[in-house]
Coordinates of C-alpha atoms and ligand atoms in Angstrom, one line a residue:
M1 CA 13.4 33.0 -25.6
V2 CA 10.8 31.7 -23.1
F3 CA 12.1 28.2 -23.7
I4 CA 15.7 29.3 -22.9
V5 CA 14.6 31.0 -19.7
L6 CA 12.7 27.8 -18.7
I7 CA 15.7 25.6 -19.4
A8 CA 17.9 28.0 -17.3
I9 CA 15.4 27.9 -14.4
V10 CA 15.3 24.1 -14.5
C11 CA 19.1 23.9 -14.6
A12 CA 19.4 26.3 -11.7
L13 CA 16.8 24.3 -9.6
W14 CA 18.7 21.1 -10.4
A15 CA 22.1 22.6 -9.5
W16 CA 20.5 24.0 -6.2
S17 CA 19.0 20.6 -5.3
R18 CA 22.3 18.8 -6.0
Y19 CA 24.1 21.4 -3.8
K20 CA 21.5 20.9 -1.1
N21 CA 21.7 17.1 -1.4
S22 CA 25.5 16.9 -1.1
R23 CA 25.7 18.4 2.4
N24 CA 27.4 15.3 3.8
K25 CA 31.2 15.1 3.1
N26 CA 31.3 11.3 3.6
E27 CA 28.6 10.4 1.1
P28 CA 28.8 7.0 -0.7
P29 CA 29.9 7.1 -4.4
A30 CA 27.2 7.6 -7.1
I31 CA 25.9 4.7 -9.2
P32 CA 27.4 4.9 -12.7
G33 CA 25.2 6.1 -15.5
G34 CA 23.4 9.1 -14.0
L35 CA 22.0 11.6 -16.6
P36 CA 21.7 15.4 -16.3
L37 CA 18.5 16.6 -14.6
I38 CA 16.8 13.2 -14.3
G39 CA 19.8 11.4 -12.6
H40 CA 19.1 7.7 -12.5
A41 CA 15.3 8.0 -13.0
H42 CA 15.6 6.4 -16.4
L43 CA 16.4 3.1 -14.6
L44 CA 12.8 3.1 -13.4
I45 CA 11.3 3.4 -16.8
G46 CA 9.9 0.4 -18.6
N47 CA 7.8 -2.6 -17.7
S48 CA 8.2 -4.7 -14.5
V49 CA 10.6 -7.1 -16.3
E50 CA 12.9 -4.2 -17.2
L51 CA 12.6 -2.8 -13.6
W52 CA 13.8 -6.2 -12.3
K53 CA 16.8 -6.1 -14.7
S54 CA 17.7 -2.7 -13.2
V55 CA 17.5 -4.1 -9.7
V56 CA 19.9 -6.9 -10.7
E57 CA 22.3 -4.5 -12.5
L58 CA 22.3 -2.1 -9.5
S59 CA 22.9 -5.0 -7.1
Y60 CA 26.1 -6.0 -8.9
D61 CA 27.2 -2.4 -9.4
C62 CA 26.8 -1.9 -5.6
L63 CA 28.6 -5.1 -4.7
R64 CA 31.5 -4.2 -7.1
L65 CA 31.8 -0.6 -5.7
G66 CA 31.9 -1.5 -2.0
G67 CA 28.3 -2.2 -0.8
V68 CA 26.8 1.3 -0.5
L69 CA 26.0 3.7 -3.3
S70 CA 24.0 7.0 -3.9
A71 CA 21.6 7.5 -6.7
Y72 CA 19.6 10.5 -7.9
I73 CA 15.9 10.4 -9.0
G74 CA 15.6 13.9 -10.3
P75 CA 16.4 16.2 -7.4
R76 CA 16.0 13.4 -4.9
T77 CA 19.0 11.4 -3.5
I78 CA 18.6 7.8 -2.4
Y79 CA 20.9 5.1 -1.2
V80 CA 21.4 1.5 -2.2
V81 CA 23.0 -1.0 0.3
T82 CA 24.1 -4.6 -0.4
D83 CA 26.6 -4.9 2.5
P84 CA 24.9 -7.1 5.1
E85 CA 26.5 -5.4 8.1
D86 CA 25.6 -1.9 6.9
A87 CA 22.1 -3.1 6.0
L88 CA 21.6 -4.2 9.6
T89 CA 22.8 -0.8 10.9
V90 CA 20.1 0.8 8.8
A91 CA 17.4 -1.7 9.7
N92 CA 17.9 -1.4 13.4
N93 CA 18.5 2.4 13.6
C94 CA 15.8 3.5 11.2
L95 CA 12.4 1.7 11.6
Q96 CA 10.3 4.0 9.6
K97 CA 9.3 2.7 6.1
D98 CA 9.6 4.8 3.0
A99 CA 6.8 6.9 1.5
F100 CA 6.3 4.3 -1.3
Y101 CA 4.7 2.0 1.3
E102 CA 2.0 4.7 1.6
F103 CA 0.7 3.5 -1.8
A104 CA -0.5 0.4 0.0
K105 CA -2.1 2.2 2.9
C106 CA -5.4 2.5 1.1
W107 CA -5.6 -1.3 1.5
L108 CA -3.6 -2.2 4.6
G109 CA -4.0 1.0 6.7
E110 CA -2.1 1.0 9.9
G111 CA -1.3 -2.8 9.7
L112 CA 2.2 -3.8 10.6
V113 CA 3.7 -3.5 7.1
T114 CA 2.5 0.0 6.3
G115 CA 1.6 1.4 9.8
K116 CA 3.0 4.6 11.3
L117 CA 6.0 3.9 13.7
S118 CA 4.1 5.2 16.8
I119 CA 1.3 2.6 16.1
W120 CA 3.6 -0.1 14.9
R121 CA 5.6 -0.2 18.2
N122 CA 2.5 -0.9 20.3
H123 CA 0.7 -3.2 17.9
R124 CA 3.8 -5.3 17.1
R125 CA 4.2 -6.0 20.9
L126 CA 0.5 -6.9 21.1
L127 CA 0.6 -9.2 18.1
N128 CA 3.9 -11.1 18.8
P129 CA 2.1 -13.6 21.0
A130 CA -0.3 -14.5 18.1
F131 CA 2.8 -16.1 16.4
S132 CA 4.1 -18.0 19.5
Q133 CA 5.0 -21.6 19.0
V134 CA 2.0 -22.8 21.0
V135 CA -0.4 -20.9 18.6
L136 CA 1.5 -22.1 15.5
D137 CA 1.4 -25.7 16.7
G138 CA -2.4 -25.4 16.7
F139 CA -2.3 -24.7 13.0
L140 CA -0.5 -27.9 12.1
G141 CA -3.7 -29.7 11.4
V142 CA -4.7 -27.0 8.9
F143 CA -1.3 -27.2 7.3
N144 CA -1.6 -30.9 6.9
S145 CA -5.1 -30.9 5.5
Q146 CA -4.3 -28.1 3.1
S147 CA -1.2 -30.0 1.9
R148 CA -3.4 -33.1 1.2
R149 CA -5.7 -30.8 -0.7
L150 CA -2.8 -29.6 -2.9
V151 CA -1.6 -33.2 -3.5
Q152 CA -5.2 -34.0 -4.6
D153 CA -5.5 -30.9 -6.8
L154 CA -2.2 -31.6 -8.5
K155 CA -3.4 -35.2 -9.5
K156 CA -5.0 -34.0 -12.7
E157 CA -1.6 -32.7 -13.9
V158 CA 0.2 -36.1 -13.5
G159 CA 1.9 -37.2 -16.7
K160 CA 0.4 -34.3 -18.8
G161 CA 3.6 -32.3 -19.3
P162 CA 4.5 -28.8 -18.2
F163 CA 1.9 -26.8 -16.3
D164 CA 1.8 -23.5 -14.3
H165 CA 2.1 -24.7 -10.7
W166 CA 1.9 -21.1 -9.4
V167 CA -1.9 -21.2 -9.9
Y168 CA -2.0 -24.2 -7.4
T169 CA 0.5 -23.0 -4.8
R170 CA -1.1 -19.5 -4.7
H171 CA -4.7 -20.7 -4.4
N172 CA -3.7 -23.2 -1.7
A173 CA -1.7 -20.7 0.3
L174 CA -4.6 -18.2 0.2
E175 CA -7.0 -20.8 1.5
T176 CA -4.5 -21.7 4.3
I177 CA -4.0 -18.1 5.4
C178 CA -7.8 -17.5 5.3
L179 CA -8.4 -20.5 7.4
T180 CA -5.7 -19.6 10.0
A181 CA -6.2 -15.9 10.0
L182 CA -10.0 -15.7 9.6
G183 CA -11.2 -19.1 10.4
I184 CA -13.1 -19.5 7.1
D185 CA -12.5 -21.7 4.1
F186 CA -13.3 -21.5 0.4
T187 CA -16.6 -23.3 0.9
E188 CA -17.9 -19.9 2.1
K189 CA -18.3 -19.0 -1.6
N190 CA -20.0 -15.7 -0.9
V191 CA -16.9 -14.1 0.5
L192 CA -13.9 -16.0 -0.8
N193 CA -14.7 -16.1 -4.5
S194 CA -12.6 -15.9 -7.6
Q195 CA -13.1 -12.1 -7.8
Y196 CA -11.3 -11.8 -4.4
V197 CA -8.5 -14.1 -5.5
K198 CA -8.0 -12.0 -8.7
A199 CA -8.2 -8.7 -6.8
T200 CA -5.4 -9.7 -4.4
E201 CA -3.1 -10.3 -7.5
Q202 CA -4.2 -7.2 -9.5
I203 CA -3.8 -4.7 -6.7
F204 CA 0.0 -5.3 -6.7
N205 CA 0.2 -4.4 -10.4
V206 CA -1.6 -1.2 -9.6
F207 CA 1.0 -0.2 -6.9
V208 CA 3.9 -1.0 -9.2
E209 CA 2.4 0.9 -12.1
R210 CA 2.0 3.9 -9.8
F211 CA 5.6 3.6 -8.6
Q212 CA 6.9 3.6 -12.1
K213 CA 4.8 6.6 -13.3
F214 CA 6.3 9.2 -11.0
W215 CA 3.8 11.9 -12.0
L216 CA 1.2 9.7 -10.2
H217 CA 3.1 9.8 -6.9
N218 CA 1.3 13.0 -6.1
D219 CA -2.0 12.1 -4.4
Y220 CA -4.0 14.9 -6.2
V221 CA -2.8 14.0 -9.7
Y222 CA -3.4 10.3 -8.9
S223 CA -7.0 10.9 -7.7
W224 CA -7.9 11.9 -11.3
S225 CA -6.3 8.9 -13.0
Q226 CA -7.8 5.8 -14.5
L227 CA -5.4 3.8 -12.3
R228 CA -7.0 5.2 -9.2
K229 CA -10.4 4.2 -10.4
K230 CA -9.1 0.6 -10.9
Q231 CA -7.6 0.7 -7.4
D232 CA -10.9 1.8 -5.9
S233 CA -12.9 -1.0 -7.5
L234 CA -10.3 -3.6 -6.4
L235 CA -10.3 -2.2 -2.8
E236 CA -14.0 -2.5 -2.6
I237 CA -13.8 -6.3 -3.3
L238 CA -10.8 -6.7 -0.9
H239 CA -12.3 -4.7 2.0
N240 CA -15.7 -6.2 1.6
M241 CA -14.4 -9.7 2.2
S242 CA -12.5 -8.9 5.4
Y243 CA -15.3 -6.6 6.7
T244 CA -18.0 -9.3 6.1
V245 CA -15.9 -12.0 7.9
L246 CA -15.1 -9.6 10.8
Q247 CA -18.7 -8.8 11.4
K248 CA -19.7 -12.5 11.4
R249 CA -16.9 -13.7 13.7
K250 CA -17.4 -10.7 16.0
A251 CA -21.1 -11.6 16.3
D252 CA -20.1 -15.3 17.0
Y253 CA -17.5 -14.2 19.5
L254 CA -19.8 -11.9 21.4
N255 CA -22.5 -14.5 21.4
R256 CA -20.1 -17.1 22.9
L257 CA -19.2 -14.6 25.6
E258 CA -22.8 -13.9 26.5
T259 CA -23.9 -17.5 26.6
G260 CA -20.7 -18.7 28.3
K261 CA -20.3 -21.3 25.6
T262 CA -16.6 -21.9 24.7
E263 CA -17.3 -23.9 21.5
D264 CA -17.0 -22.2 18.2
K265 CA -20.2 -22.5 16.1
T266 CA -18.1 -23.2 13.0
G267 CA -16.4 -26.1 14.7
T268 CA -12.9 -24.6 14.3
K269 CA -10.4 -26.6 16.5
F270 CA -7.7 -23.9 16.6
K271 CA -7.9 -20.2 17.4
P272 CA -7.8 -18.1 14.2
F273 CA -5.8 -14.9 14.3
M274 CA -9.0 -12.8 14.1
D275 CA -10.3 -14.3 17.3
L276 CA -7.1 -13.4 19.1
L277 CA -7.5 -9.8 17.9
L278 CA -11.2 -9.8 19.0
E279 CA -10.1 -11.1 22.4
L280 CA -7.5 -8.3 22.8
A281 CA -10.1 -5.8 21.6
V282 CA -12.9 -6.9 23.9
E283 CA -10.8 -7.7 27.0
K284 CA -8.2 -5.0 26.8
G285 CA -9.7 -2.4 24.4
A286 CA -6.5 -2.8 22.3
F287 CA -8.0 -2.5 18.8
N288 CA -11.1 -1.0 17.1
D289 CA -12.9 -2.8 14.2
R290 CA -11.0 -0.9 11.6
E291 CA -7.6 -1.8 13.1
I292 CA -8.6 -5.5 13.4
Q293 CA -9.6 -5.4 9.7
E294 CA -6.3 -3.8 8.7
H295 CA -4.2 -6.3 10.6
V296 CA -6.2 -9.2 9.1
D297 CA -5.8 -7.8 5.6
T298 CA -2.1 -7.4 6.3
M299 CA -1.7 -11.0 7.4
I300 CA -3.6 -12.3 4.3
V301 CA -1.3 -10.3 2.0
G302 CA 1.9 -11.0 4.0
G303 CA 1.0 -14.7 4.5
H304 CA 0.0 -16.1 1.2
D305 CA 1.7 -14.5 -1.8
T306 CA 5.0 -14.9 0.0
S307 CA 4.8 -18.6 1.0
A308 CA 3.2 -19.4 -2.4
S309 CA 6.0 -17.7 -4.4
V310 CA 8.7 -19.4 -2.3
L311 CA 7.0 -22.8 -2.9
M312 CA 6.7 -22.1 -6.6
F313 CA 10.4 -21.2 -7.0
T314 CA 11.5 -24.1 -4.8
L315 CA 9.5 -26.7 -6.8
L316 CA 11.1 -25.3 -10.0
L317 CA 14.6 -25.5 -8.5
I318 CA 14.0 -29.0 -7.1
G319 CA 12.8 -30.0 -10.6
S320 CA 15.9 -28.6 -12.1
H321 CA 18.3 -30.4 -9.7
P322 CA 17.5 -34.2 -9.6
E323 CA 20.3 -34.9 -7.1
V324 CA 18.6 -32.4 -4.6
Q325 CA 15.3 -34.1 -5.2
E326 CA 16.7 -37.5 -4.4
K327 CA 18.2 -36.2 -1.2
I328 CA 14.9 -34.7 -0.1
F329 CA 13.1 -38.0 -0.9
E330 CA 15.7 -39.9 1.1
E331 CA 15.2 -37.7 4.1
L332 CA 11.4 -38.1 3.8
R333 CA 11.9 -41.9 3.7
Q334 CA 14.0 -41.8 6.9
V335 CA 11.4 -39.7 8.7
F336 CA 8.1 -41.2 7.4
G337 CA 9.2 -44.6 6.0
N338 CA 6.6 -45.6 3.4
D339 CA 3.8 -44.0 5.4
D340 CA 1.5 -41.3 4.0
R341 CA 0.8 -40.0 7.5
D342 CA 0.4 -36.4 8.7
V343 CA 3.5 -34.3 9.6
T344 CA 4.1 -33.8 13.3
K345 CA 6.0 -31.2 15.3
Q346 CA 8.8 -33.7 15.8
D347 CA 9.0 -34.5 12.1
L348 CA 9.4 -30.9 11.2
S349 CA 12.5 -30.6 13.4
Q350 CA 14.0 -33.7 11.6
L351 CA 13.5 -32.3 8.1
V352 CA 16.8 -30.5 8.1
Y353 CA 17.7 -31.0 4.4
L354 CA 14.2 -29.8 3.3
E355 CA 14.7 -26.6 5.4
A356 CA 18.1 -26.1 3.8
V357 CA 16.5 -26.4 0.3
L358 CA 13.9 -23.7 1.3
K359 CA 16.6 -21.4 2.6
E360 CA 18.8 -21.8 -0.5
S361 CA 15.8 -21.2 -2.7
M362 CA 15.0 -18.0 -0.9
R363 CA 18.7 -17.0 -1.1
I364 CA 18.7 -17.4 -4.9
F365 CA 15.2 -15.9 -5.4
P366 CA 14.5 -13.5 -2.5
I367 CA 10.8 -12.9 -3.1
V368 CA 11.0 -9.5 -1.3
P369 CA 14.1 -8.4 -3.2
V370 CA 14.2 -4.8 -2.0
T371 CA 13.0 -3.1 1.2
A372 CA 13.2 0.6 2.0
R373 CA 13.6 2.8 5.1
V374 CA 13.6 6.5 5.7
L375 CA 16.6 7.8 7.6
D376 CA 15.4 9.9 10.5
K377 CA 19.0 10.8 11.5
D378 CA 22.5 10.9 9.9
L379 CA 23.7 7.4 10.0
K380 CA 27.3 6.3 10.2
L381 CA 28.1 3.1 8.4
K382 CA 31.4 1.2 8.2
T383 CA 32.9 3.5 5.6
Y384 CA 30.2 6.2 4.7
T385 CA 27.7 8.4 6.4
L386 CA 24.1 8.5 5.1
S387 CA 22.2 11.8 5.4
K388 CA 19.0 12.3 7.4
G389 CA 15.7 12.6 5.5
R390 CA 16.7 10.3 2.6
T391 CA 15.5 6.8 1.7
C392 CA 17.8 3.8 1.9
F393 CA 17.0 0.8 -0.3
M394 CA 18.3 -2.5 1.0
F395 CA 18.9 -4.7 -2.0
V396 CA 18.3 -8.2 -0.6
Y397 CA 19.1 -9.7 -4.0
G398 CA 22.6 -8.2 -3.8
I399 CA 23.1 -9.0 -0.1
H400 CA 22.5 -12.7 -1.0
R401 CA 25.3 -12.5 -3.5
H402 CA 27.8 -10.8 -1.3
P403 CA 31.4 -12.2 -1.6
M404 CA 31.1 -13.5 2.0
W405 CA 28.9 -16.3 0.5
G406 CA 32.0 -17.7 -1.1
P407 CA 33.1 -18.3 -4.8
D408 CA 30.0 -20.6 -5.4
R409 CA 27.5 -17.9 -4.4
E410 CA 25.7 -18.0 -7.7
E411 CA 25.1 -21.7 -7.4
F412 CA 22.0 -23.4 -5.9
K413 CA 23.7 -25.5 -3.2
P414 CA 21.4 -26.4 -0.2
E415 CA 24.4 -28.3 1.4
R416 CA 26.0 -25.0 2.4
W417 CA 23.2 -24.7 5.1
L418 CA 24.2 -28.0 6.7
D419 CA 27.6 -26.9 7.9
P420 CA 28.1 -23.6 9.7
A421 CA 31.7 -23.4 8.4
T422 CA 30.3 -22.9 4.8
L423 CA 28.0 -20.1 5.8
P424 CA 28.9 -16.4 6.2
E425 CA 29.7 -15.4 9.8
C426 CA 27.4 -12.4 9.5
P427 CA 23.8 -13.6 10.2
T428 CA 22.2 -10.8 8.1
A429 CA 23.9 -12.1 4.9
F430 CA 20.6 -14.0 4.7
A431 CA 17.8 -11.4 4.6
A432 CA 14.8 -13.1 3.0
F433 CA 12.6 -12.3 6.0
N434 CA 14.2 -8.8 6.4
M435 CA 16.4 -8.2 9.5
G436 CA 16.5 -6.4 12.8
R437 CA 13.5 -5.3 14.8
R438 CA 11.1 -5.3 11.9
I439 CA 11.9 -8.8 10.8
C440 CA 8.9 -10.8 9.4
I441 CA 6.5 -11.7 12.2
G442 CA 5.4 -14.8 10.1
K443 CA 8.8 -16.4 9.7
S444 CA 8.1 -19.5 11.8
Y445 CA 4.6 -19.8 10.4
A446 CA 6.1 -19.8 6.9
Y447 CA 8.7 -22.5 7.6
M448 CA 6.1 -24.7 9.3
S449 CA 3.5 -24.4 6.5
M450 CA 6.1 -24.7 3.6
K451 CA 7.9 -27.7 5.1
T452 CA 4.5 -29.4 5.7
T453 CA 3.4 -28.8 2.2
L454 CA 6.6 -29.9 0.6
S455 CA 6.8 -33.1 2.7
H456 CA 3.4 -34.1 1.4
V457 CA 4.0 -33.1 -2.2
M458 CA 7.4 -34.6 -2.5
R459 CA 6.3 -37.9 -1.1
H460 CA 3.7 -38.2 -3.9
Y461 CA 5.3 -36.6 -6.9
K462 CA 8.5 -36.5 -8.8
V463 CA 9.0 -33.0 -10.3
T464 CA 10.9 -31.9 -13.4
G465 CA 11.5 -28.3 -14.5
D466 CA 14.2 -25.9 -15.9
Y467 CA 14.8 -22.8 -13.8
T468 CA 17.2 -21.4 -16.4
K469 CA 14.2 -20.6 -18.6
L470 CA 12.8 -18.2 -16.0
V471 CA 12.1 -14.6 -17.0
L472 CA 11.5 -12.5 -13.8
K473 CA 9.7 -9.4 -13.1
I474 CA 9.1 -7.2 -10.0
D475 CA 5.4 -6.9 -8.9
V476 CA 6.3 -5.5 -5.4
M477 CA 7.5 -9.1 -5.0
L478 CA 9.7 -11.1 -7.3
K479 CA 7.5 -13.0 -9.7
P480 CA 8.1 -15.1 -12.8
E481 CA 6.9 -13.6 -16.1
T482 CA 7.4 -16.8 -18.0
G483 CA 9.4 -20.1 -17.9
H484 CA 8.2 -21.3 -14.5
H485 CA 6.3 -24.4 -15.6
I486 CA 7.0 -27.9 -14.1
S487 CA 5.9 -31.4 -14.9
I488 CA 5.0 -34.1 -12.3
E489 CA 4.9 -37.9 -12.2
K490 CA 3.4 -40.1 -9.5
R491 CA 5.9 -41.5 -7.0
N492 CA 5.6 -45.0 -5.7
L493 CA 5.5 -44.7 -1.9
S494 CA 6.1 -48.4 -1.3
Ligands
HEM501 C1 8.3 -17.4 3.0 C2 7.4 -16.6 3.4 C3 7.7 -15.1 3.8 C4 8.7 -14.3 3.5 C5 9.8 -14.5 2.5 C6 8.4 -13.0 4.1 C7 9.2 -11.9 4.0 C8 9.0 -10.7 4.7 C9 9.8 -9.5 4.6 C10 11.0 -9.4 3.7 C11 9.3 -8.5 5.4 C12 9.7 -7.1 5.6 C13 9.0 -6.3 4.5 C14 9.5 -4.8 4.5 O1 10.1 -4.3 5.4 O2 9.2 -4.2 3.5 C15 8.1 -9.1 6.0 C16 7.3 -8.5 6.9 C17 6.1 -9.0 7.4 N1 5.6 -10.2 7.2 FE1 6.5 -11.7 6.1 N2 7.3 -13.1 4.9 C18 6.8 -14.4 4.7 C19 5.7 -15.0 5.3 C20 4.8 -14.3 6.2 C21 3.7 -14.9 6.8 C22 3.3 -16.3 6.7 C23 3.0 -13.9 7.5 C24 1.8 -13.9 8.3 C25 1.1 -14.9 8.6 C26 3.8 -12.7 7.3 C27 3.5 -11.4 7.8 C28 4.4 -10.3 7.8 C29 4.1 -9.1 8.5 C30 2.9 -8.7 9.3 C31 5.2 -8.2 8.3 C32 5.5 -6.8 8.8 C33 6.3 -7.0 10.1 C34 6.6 -5.7 10.8 O3 7.0 -4.7 10.1 O4 6.5 -5.7 12.0 N3 4.9 -13.0 6.5 N4 8.0 -10.4 5.6

């Protein structure tokens, strides 16, 4: 009897929440496959490989059914958008990130990715100049020396058959971002050790596991879980590194101010991101220590896993398409001849085909395949109206496969980027760096560093791989589970 009463109460609550949720007459249609009570929550169950399969399936459903859909996670209604124009309307009108981003606040605090809107507005304005072309040009020396380091590290894999190049691209990108954001390198073993490297990877798994176990979404329940204990120990390692470096650089900076010496004790020739923040903090009182640390942690996360993943996917795609690889090498020959010299600003602007390859790689494998915004008002799209208070997920994977990309949209074809006539008219059909006012602040940094890296690596090595063997998973970002190994052979430069 008690059981029947309980079932009746649950059904009544469900019916009531559905009634409350369907207040808007012009709602988008529901995703097929919803179940009683749980709605589409079953799509979230499973490991990160299965979660990725759900994202792909939902992307194609959404494209087939007009580009905007509703889904139900228990009593909660969410939206999925794959229409590029509607996605821009959402991105520009609703700047607040979804509550899921709160999971990462314990690490990144009020940094740009996870910060409250009121703080984000002011801090984004203050931080934009730190990514100006003049500042980025100052990093080119680091990008070149780091690329040479990668070429050197890869030497031991020459002729040895397939190996996991992710290990190399990730380690190298982490060093690069630490150099440019913090002004330190891996020779400072006490702060940048293998423990830190591992922790930056493991913390993402913790966030995804929490997302999938919806009973852990509640902070109180989560505080008693084993996962929370694991999170705390990882955070200790991560925060300890940025705190230690902040204290050291702050002491150096204040010492330079006091003594009137302009030269950095560490001999750094460019201005690391942390020094720009210290300047803003000391001269304008713009940030306190905690905020500086949160911004630096955010740049490290935003700046290394992303570029490293794109490089990893790109090398695999290049290795699977010999004709693309030959065109890259031909372009490199035209720009550098047989010379192994450093890449200059002028070279970067001439590497048009290489940039097309990177863009096409990010279109096929968008490493941030889903982003989410909270709707702080009812929002009218081209056909439907979305209701205030709900979350809208922009499925970048689906946006990149919209029919406006043409009948060859599933193919890897860098040439499409060389002729505007073969590209969609809507600029937000390419959303690898997000879109609108919260577009990635590091976009130009990423292109500069990735083009520099590839132009060194591709001058030295010939790559082979097979991207069709890839098994993908979602670990906040898109990652390969297996099948991402490549082989390299030495190129003859002369
Ligand atoms: C190929 C490399 C990169 C890709 C594909 C990428 C992609 C993205 C995407 C999709 C977002 C939006 C995230 C969201 O709304 O959930 C974003 C935001 C951001 N990215 Fe990147 N990113 C890259 C490189 C970088 C680099 C190198 C940096 C810093 C050095 C960086 C720093 C940031 C920051 C701080 C934000 C938050 C911006 C804001 O909300 O104002 N990213 N990025």
